[in-house]
XYZ file of N, CA and C in Angstrom:
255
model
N 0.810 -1.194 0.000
C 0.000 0.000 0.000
C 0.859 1.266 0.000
N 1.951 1.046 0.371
C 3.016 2.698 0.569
C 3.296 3.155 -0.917
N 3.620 2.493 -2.200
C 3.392 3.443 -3.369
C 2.332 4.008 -3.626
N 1.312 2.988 -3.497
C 0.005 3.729 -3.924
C -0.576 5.250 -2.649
N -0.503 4.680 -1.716
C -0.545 5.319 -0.663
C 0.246 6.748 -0.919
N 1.476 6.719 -1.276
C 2.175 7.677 -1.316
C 1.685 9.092 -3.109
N 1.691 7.981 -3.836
C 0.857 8.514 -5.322
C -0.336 9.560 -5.014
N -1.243 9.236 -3.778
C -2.266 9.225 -3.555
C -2.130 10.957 -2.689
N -1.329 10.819 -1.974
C -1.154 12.098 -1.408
C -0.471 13.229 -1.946
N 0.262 12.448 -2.754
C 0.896 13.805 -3.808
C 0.074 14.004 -4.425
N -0.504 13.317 -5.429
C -1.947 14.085 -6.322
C -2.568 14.823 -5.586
N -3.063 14.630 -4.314
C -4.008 15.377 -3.737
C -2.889 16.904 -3.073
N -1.961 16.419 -2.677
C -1.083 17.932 -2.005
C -0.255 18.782 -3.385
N -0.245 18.009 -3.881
C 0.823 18.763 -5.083
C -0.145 19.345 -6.036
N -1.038 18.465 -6.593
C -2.055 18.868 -7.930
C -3.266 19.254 -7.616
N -3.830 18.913 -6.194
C -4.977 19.488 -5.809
C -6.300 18.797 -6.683
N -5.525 17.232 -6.202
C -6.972 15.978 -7.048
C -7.907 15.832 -5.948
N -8.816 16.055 -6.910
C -10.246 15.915 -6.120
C -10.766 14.116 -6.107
N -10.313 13.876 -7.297
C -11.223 12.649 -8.040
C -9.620 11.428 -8.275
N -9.468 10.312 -7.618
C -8.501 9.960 -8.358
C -8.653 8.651 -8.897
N -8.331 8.138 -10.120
C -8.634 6.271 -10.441
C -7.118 5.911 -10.125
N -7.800 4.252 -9.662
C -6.792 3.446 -9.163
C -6.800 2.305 -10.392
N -6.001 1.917 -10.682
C -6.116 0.521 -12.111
C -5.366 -0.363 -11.200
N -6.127 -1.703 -11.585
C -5.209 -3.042 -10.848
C -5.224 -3.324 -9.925
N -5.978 -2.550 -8.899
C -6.101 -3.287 -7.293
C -6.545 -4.219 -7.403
N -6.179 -5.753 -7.747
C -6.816 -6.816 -7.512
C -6.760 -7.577 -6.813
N -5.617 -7.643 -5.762
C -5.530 -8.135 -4.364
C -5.052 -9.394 -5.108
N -4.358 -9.471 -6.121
C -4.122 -11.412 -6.299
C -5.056 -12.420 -6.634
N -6.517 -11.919 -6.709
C -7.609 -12.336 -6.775
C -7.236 -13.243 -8.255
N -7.167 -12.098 -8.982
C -7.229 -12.704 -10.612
C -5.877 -12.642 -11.366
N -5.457 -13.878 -12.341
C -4.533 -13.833 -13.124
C -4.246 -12.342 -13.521
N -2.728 -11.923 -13.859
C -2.775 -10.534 -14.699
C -2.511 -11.048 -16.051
N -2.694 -9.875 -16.548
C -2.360 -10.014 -18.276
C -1.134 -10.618 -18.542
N 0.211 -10.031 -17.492
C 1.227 -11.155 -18.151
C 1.830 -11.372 -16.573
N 2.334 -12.839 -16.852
C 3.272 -13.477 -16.022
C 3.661 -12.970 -15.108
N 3.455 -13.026 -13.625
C 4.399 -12.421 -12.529
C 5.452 -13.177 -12.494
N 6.766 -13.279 -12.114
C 7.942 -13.970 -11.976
C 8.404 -14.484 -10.373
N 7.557 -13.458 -9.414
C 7.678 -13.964 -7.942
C 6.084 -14.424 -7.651
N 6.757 -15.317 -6.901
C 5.674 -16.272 -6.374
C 4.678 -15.403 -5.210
N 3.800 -15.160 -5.108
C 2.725 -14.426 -4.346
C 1.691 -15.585 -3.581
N 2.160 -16.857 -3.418
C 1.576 -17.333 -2.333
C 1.070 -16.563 -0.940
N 2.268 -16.110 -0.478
C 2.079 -15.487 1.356
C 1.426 -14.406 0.609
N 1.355 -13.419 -0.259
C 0.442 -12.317 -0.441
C -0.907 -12.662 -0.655
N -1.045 -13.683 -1.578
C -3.191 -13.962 -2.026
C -3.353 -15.101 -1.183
N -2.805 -15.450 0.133
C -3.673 -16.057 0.857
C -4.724 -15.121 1.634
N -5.447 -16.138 1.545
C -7.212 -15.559 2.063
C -7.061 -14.452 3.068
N -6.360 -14.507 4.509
C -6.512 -13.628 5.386
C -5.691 -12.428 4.823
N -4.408 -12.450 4.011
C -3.524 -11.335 3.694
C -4.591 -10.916 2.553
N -5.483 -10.940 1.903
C -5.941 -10.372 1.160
C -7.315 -10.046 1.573
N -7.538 -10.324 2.411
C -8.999 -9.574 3.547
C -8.431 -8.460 4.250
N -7.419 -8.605 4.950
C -6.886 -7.656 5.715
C -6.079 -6.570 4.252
N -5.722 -6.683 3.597
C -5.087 -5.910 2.696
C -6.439 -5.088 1.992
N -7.461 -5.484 1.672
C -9.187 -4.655 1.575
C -9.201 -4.095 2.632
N -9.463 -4.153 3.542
C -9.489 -3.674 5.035
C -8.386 -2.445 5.202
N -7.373 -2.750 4.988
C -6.403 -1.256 5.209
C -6.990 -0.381 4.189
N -6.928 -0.857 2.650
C -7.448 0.106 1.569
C -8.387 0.730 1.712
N -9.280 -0.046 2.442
C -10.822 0.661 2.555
C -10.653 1.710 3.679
N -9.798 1.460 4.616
C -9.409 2.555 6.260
C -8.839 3.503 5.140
N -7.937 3.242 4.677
C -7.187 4.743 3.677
C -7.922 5.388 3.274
N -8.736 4.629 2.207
C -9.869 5.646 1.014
C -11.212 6.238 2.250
N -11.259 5.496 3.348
C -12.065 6.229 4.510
C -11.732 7.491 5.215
N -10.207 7.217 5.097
C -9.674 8.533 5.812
C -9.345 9.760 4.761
N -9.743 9.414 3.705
C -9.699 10.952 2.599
C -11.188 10.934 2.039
N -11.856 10.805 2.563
C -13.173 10.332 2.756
C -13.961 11.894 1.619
N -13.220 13.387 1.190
C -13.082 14.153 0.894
C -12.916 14.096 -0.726
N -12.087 13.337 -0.799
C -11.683 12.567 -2.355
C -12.724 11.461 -3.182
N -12.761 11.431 -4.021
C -13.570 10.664 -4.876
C -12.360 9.454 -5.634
N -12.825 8.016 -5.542
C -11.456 6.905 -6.170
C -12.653 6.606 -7.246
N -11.997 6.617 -8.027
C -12.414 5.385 -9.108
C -11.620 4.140 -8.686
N -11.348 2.933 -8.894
C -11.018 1.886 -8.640
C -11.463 1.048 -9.621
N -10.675 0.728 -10.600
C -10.639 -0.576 -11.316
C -10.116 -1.579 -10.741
N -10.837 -2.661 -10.803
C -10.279 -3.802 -10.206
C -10.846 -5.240 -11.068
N -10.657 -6.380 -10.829
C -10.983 -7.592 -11.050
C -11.297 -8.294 -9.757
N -10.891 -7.942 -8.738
C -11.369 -8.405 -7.415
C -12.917 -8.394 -6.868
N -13.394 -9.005 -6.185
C -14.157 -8.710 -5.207
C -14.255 -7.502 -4.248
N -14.553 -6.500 -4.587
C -13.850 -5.595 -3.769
C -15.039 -3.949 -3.253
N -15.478 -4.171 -1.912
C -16.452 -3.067 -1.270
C -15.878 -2.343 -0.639
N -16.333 -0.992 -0.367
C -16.009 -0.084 0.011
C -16.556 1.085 0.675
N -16.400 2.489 1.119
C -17.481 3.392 1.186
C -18.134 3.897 0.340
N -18.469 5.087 0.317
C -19.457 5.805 -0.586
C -18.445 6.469 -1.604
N -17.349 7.340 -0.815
C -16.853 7.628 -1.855
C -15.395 7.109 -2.681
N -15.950 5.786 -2.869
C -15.661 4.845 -3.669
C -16.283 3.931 -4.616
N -15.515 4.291 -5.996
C -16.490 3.436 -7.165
C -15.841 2.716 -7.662
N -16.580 1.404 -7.710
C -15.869 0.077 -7.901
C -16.214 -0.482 -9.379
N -14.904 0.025 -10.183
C -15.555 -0.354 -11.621
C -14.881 -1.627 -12.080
């Protein structure tokens, strides 16, 4: 979460984003388009990827001010001002 996390606050302190999309949060859920080369077992097991929704959703709660788009392939809920495309 600390790149995105970090992306997330510069748009908003530097550029003054109101609205921001996220591409690819898929939590490991779904194959990507190409080949990962490290093994992501300990990351898409079930609890690391409940709890990894769970922080995202506390983040996008605490800028609660901001509007996400969020592309994803995951399973993935959130607050209000979050849209899960």
């Amino acid at each position: 979460a600390g790149t995105l996390a970090y992306a997330v606050l510069l748009a908003i302190t530097e550029y003054g984003a109101t609205c921001i999309s996220v591409f690819g949060l898929d939590f490991y859920e779904k194959d990507y388009y190409l080949p990962q080369l490290h093994n992501y077992t300990c990351e898409s097991s079930p609890s690391e990827v409940a709890q990894n929704k769970i922080d995202f959703c506390n983040f996008f709660n605490f800028l609660s001010d901001i509007h996400f788009n969020v592309y994803t392939l995951a399973n993935f809920q959130c607050s209000s001002n979050v849209s899960v495309l």
